[in-house]
mmCIF file of C-alpha atoms in Angstrom:
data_model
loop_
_atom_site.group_PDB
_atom_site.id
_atom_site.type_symbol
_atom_site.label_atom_id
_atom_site.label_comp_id
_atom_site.label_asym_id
_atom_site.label_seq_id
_atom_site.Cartn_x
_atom_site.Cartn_y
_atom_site.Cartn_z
ATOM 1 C CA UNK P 1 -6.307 -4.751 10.684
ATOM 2 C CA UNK P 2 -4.501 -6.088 13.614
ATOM 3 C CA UNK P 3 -5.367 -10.194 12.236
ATOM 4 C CA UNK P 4 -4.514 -8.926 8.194
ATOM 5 C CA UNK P 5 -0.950 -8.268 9.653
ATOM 6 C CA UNK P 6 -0.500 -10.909 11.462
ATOM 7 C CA UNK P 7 -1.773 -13.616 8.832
ATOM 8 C CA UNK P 8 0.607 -11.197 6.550
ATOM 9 C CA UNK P 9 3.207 -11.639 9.052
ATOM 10 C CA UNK P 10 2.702 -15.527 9.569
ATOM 11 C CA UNK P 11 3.498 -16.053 5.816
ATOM 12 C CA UNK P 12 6.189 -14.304 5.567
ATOM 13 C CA UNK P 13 8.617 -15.986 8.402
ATOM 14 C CA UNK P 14 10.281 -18.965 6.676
ATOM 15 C CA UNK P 15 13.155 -16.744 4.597
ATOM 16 C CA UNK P 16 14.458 -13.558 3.613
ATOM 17 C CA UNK P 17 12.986 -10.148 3.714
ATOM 18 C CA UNK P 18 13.166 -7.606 1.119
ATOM 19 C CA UNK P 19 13.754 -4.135 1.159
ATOM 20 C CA UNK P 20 11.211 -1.790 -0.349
ATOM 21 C CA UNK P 21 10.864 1.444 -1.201
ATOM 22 C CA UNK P 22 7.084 3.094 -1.706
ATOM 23 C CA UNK P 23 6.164 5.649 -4.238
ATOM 24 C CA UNK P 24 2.556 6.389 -3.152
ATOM 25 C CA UNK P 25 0.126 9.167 -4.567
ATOM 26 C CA UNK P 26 -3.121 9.939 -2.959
ATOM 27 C CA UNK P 27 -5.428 12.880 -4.450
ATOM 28 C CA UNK P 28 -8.693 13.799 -3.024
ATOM 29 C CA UNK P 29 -11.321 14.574 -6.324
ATOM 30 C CA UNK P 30 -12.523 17.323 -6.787
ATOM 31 C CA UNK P 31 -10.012 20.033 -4.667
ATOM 32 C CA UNK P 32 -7.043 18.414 -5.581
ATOM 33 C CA UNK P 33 -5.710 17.424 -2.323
ATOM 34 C CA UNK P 34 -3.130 14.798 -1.328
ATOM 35 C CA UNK P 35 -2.685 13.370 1.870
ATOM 36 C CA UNK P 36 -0.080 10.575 2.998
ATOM 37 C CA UNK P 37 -2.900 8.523 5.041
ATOM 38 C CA UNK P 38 -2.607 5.554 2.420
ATOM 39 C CA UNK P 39 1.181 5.668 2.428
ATOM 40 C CA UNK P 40 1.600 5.510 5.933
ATOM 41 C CA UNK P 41 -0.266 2.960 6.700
ATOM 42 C CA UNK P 42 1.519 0.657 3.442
ATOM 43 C CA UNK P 43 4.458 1.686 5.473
ATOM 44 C CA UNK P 44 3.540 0.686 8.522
ATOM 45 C CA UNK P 45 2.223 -2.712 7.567
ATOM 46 C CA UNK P 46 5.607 -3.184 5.928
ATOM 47 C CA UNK P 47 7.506 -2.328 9.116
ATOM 48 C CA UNK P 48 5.569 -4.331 11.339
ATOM 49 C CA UNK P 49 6.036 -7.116 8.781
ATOM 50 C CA UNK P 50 9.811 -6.864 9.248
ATOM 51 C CA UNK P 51 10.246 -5.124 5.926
ATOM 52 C CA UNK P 52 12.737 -2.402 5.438
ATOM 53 C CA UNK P 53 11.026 0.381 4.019
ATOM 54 C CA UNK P 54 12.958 3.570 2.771
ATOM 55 C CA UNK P 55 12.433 6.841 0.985
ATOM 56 C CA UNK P 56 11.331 7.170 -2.605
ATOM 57 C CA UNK P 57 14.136 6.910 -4.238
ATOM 58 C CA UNK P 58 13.403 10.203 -6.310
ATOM 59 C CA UNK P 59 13.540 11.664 -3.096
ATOM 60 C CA UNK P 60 17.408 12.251 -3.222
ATOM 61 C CA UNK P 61 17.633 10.067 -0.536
ATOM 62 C CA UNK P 62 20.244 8.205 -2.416
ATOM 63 C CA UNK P 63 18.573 5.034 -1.465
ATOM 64 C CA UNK P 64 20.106 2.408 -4.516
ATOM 65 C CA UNK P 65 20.102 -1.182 -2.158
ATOM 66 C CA UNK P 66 16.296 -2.134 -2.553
ATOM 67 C CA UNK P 67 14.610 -5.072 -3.839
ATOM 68 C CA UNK P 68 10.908 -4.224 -3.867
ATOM 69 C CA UNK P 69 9.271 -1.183 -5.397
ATOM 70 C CA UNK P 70 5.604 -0.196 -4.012
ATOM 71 C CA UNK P 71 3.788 1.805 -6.245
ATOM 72 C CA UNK P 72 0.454 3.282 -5.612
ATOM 73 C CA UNK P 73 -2.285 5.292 -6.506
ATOM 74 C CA UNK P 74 -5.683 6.232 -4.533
ATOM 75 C CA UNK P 75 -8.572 8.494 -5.856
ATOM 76 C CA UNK P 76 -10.977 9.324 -3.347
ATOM 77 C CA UNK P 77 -14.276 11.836 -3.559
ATOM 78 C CA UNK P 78 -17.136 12.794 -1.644
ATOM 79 C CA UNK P 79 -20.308 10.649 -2.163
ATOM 80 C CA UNK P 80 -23.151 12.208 0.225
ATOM 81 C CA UNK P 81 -24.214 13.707 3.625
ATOM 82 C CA UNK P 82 -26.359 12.465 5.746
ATOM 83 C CA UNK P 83 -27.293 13.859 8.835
ATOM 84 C CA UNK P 84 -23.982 14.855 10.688
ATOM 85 C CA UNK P 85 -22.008 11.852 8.495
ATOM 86 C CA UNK P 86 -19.990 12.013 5.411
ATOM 87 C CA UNK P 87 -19.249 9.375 3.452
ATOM 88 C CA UNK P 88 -16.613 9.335 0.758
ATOM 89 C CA UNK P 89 -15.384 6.481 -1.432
ATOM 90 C CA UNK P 90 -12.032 5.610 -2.669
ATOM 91 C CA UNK P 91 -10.109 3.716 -5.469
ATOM 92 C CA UNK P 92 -6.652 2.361 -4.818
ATOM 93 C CA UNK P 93 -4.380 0.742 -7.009
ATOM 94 C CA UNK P 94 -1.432 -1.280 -5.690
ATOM 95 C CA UNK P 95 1.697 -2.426 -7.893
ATOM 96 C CA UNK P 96 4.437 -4.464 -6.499
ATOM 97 C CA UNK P 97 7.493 -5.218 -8.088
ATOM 98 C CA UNK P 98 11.160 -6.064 -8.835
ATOM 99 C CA UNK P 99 13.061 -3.674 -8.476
ATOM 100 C CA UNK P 100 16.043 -5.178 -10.564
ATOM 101 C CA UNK P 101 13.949 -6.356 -13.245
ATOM 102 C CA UNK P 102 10.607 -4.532 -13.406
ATOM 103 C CA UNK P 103 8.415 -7.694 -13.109
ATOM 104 C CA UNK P 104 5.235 -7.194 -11.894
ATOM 105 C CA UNK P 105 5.287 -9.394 -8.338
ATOM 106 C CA UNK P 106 1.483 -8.424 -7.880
ATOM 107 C CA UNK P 107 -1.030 -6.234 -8.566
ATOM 108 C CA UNK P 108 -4.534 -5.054 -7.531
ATOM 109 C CA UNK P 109 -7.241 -2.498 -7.254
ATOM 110 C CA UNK P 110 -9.527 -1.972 -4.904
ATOM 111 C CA UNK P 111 -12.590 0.228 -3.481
ATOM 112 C CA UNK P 112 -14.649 1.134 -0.533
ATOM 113 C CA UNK P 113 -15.958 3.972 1.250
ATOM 114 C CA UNK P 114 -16.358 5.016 4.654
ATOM 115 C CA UNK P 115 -18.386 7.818 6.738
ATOM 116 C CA UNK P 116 -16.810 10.125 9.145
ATOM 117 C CA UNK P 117 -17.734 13.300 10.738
ATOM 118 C CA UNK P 118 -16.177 15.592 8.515
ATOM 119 C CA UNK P 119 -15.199 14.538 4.998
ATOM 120 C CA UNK P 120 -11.672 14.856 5.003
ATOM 121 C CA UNK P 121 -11.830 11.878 7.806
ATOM 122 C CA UNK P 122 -13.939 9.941 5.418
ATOM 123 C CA UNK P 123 -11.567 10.337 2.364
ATOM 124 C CA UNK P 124 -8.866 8.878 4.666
ATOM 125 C CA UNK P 125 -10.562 6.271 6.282
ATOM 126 C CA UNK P 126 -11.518 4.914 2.878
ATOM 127 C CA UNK P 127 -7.936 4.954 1.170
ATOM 128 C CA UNK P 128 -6.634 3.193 4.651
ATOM 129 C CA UNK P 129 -9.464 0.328 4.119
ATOM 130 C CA UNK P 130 -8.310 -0.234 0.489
ATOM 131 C CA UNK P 131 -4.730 -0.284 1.049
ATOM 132 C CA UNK P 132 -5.238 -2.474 3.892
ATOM 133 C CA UNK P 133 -7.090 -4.932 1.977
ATOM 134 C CA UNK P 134 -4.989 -4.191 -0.826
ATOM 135 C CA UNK P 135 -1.950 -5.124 1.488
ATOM 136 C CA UNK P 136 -3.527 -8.143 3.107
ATOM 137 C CA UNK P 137 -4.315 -9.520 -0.771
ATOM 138 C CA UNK P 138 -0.680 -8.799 -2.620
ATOM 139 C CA UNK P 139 2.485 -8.631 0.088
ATOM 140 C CA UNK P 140 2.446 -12.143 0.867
ATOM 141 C CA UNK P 141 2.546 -13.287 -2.584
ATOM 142 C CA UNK P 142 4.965 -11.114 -4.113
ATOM 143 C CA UNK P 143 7.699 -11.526 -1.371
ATOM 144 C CA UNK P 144 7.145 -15.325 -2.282
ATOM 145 C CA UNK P 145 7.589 -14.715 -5.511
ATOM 146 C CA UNK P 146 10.616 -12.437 -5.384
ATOM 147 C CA UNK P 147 12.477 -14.680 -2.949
ATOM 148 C CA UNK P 148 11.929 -17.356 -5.841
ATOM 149 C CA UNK P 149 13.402 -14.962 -8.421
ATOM 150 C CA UNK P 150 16.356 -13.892 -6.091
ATOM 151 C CA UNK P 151 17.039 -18.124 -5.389
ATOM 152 C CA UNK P 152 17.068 -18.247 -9.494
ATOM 153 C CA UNK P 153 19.778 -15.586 -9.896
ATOM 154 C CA UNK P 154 21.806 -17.081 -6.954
ATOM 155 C CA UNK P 155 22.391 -20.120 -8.500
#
């Protein structure tokens, strides 16, 4: 993950940075459960980035200066058992965009699956693997493409 970030980081360096704020459900199928694994790490890749990241903005934070809104989505459920390993898969989907306008910046899904000792382990090492393909694939391009939209309404 360490050389997604950095490539991540190399393209972003020649301009500005924009805030973002993440809205970022996880749910683990069938119990119900939600964790934060796949927001934290979206989070952290956006820190170490140099991207401002703040709360939700539903979270009466009061946060109203931001220029990119995260929004995502991961499914993940139990697929087997073998031996002392579980394996679970995930789904993620990844939406980035203007926060001024709406646009869709970029977009994605993704899955994979990973095995773990117990399955709760599993379920979050799969959702980190998709959002940190996820974020590898679509931050890059949709900072480029919002500084390009925030050059148009400068002039």
């Amino acid at each position: 993950r360490a050389g997604q970030i950095s490539a991540i980081q190399y393209s972003l360096k020649a301009g500005p940075l924009p805030a973002a704020v993440i809205d970022f459900r996880e749910i683990h199928i069938p119990d119900g459960a939600s964790g934060l694994s796949g927001q934290q790490l979206l989070t952290e890749i956006l820190h170490r980035c140099g991207i401002r990241v703040f709360s939700s903005p539903d979270s009466g934070a009061g946060v109203t200066s931001f220029d990119i809104l995260c929004l995502g989505e991961a499914r993940s459920e139990f697929v087997l058992k073998q031996g002392e390993l579980f394996t679970c898969k995930a789904t993620t989907d990844l939406k980035i965009l203007d926060a001024h306008t709406r646009e869709i910046l970029a977009a994605a899904s993704r899955q994979d699956h990973a095995p773990d000792i117990s399955e709760r382990l599993a379920a979050e090492e799969a959702v980190r693997k998709t959002v940190a393909d996820l974020a590898g694939q679509l931050i890059a391009p949709a900072v480029e493409k919002w500084r390009r939209s925030a050059q148009g309404k400068e002039k």
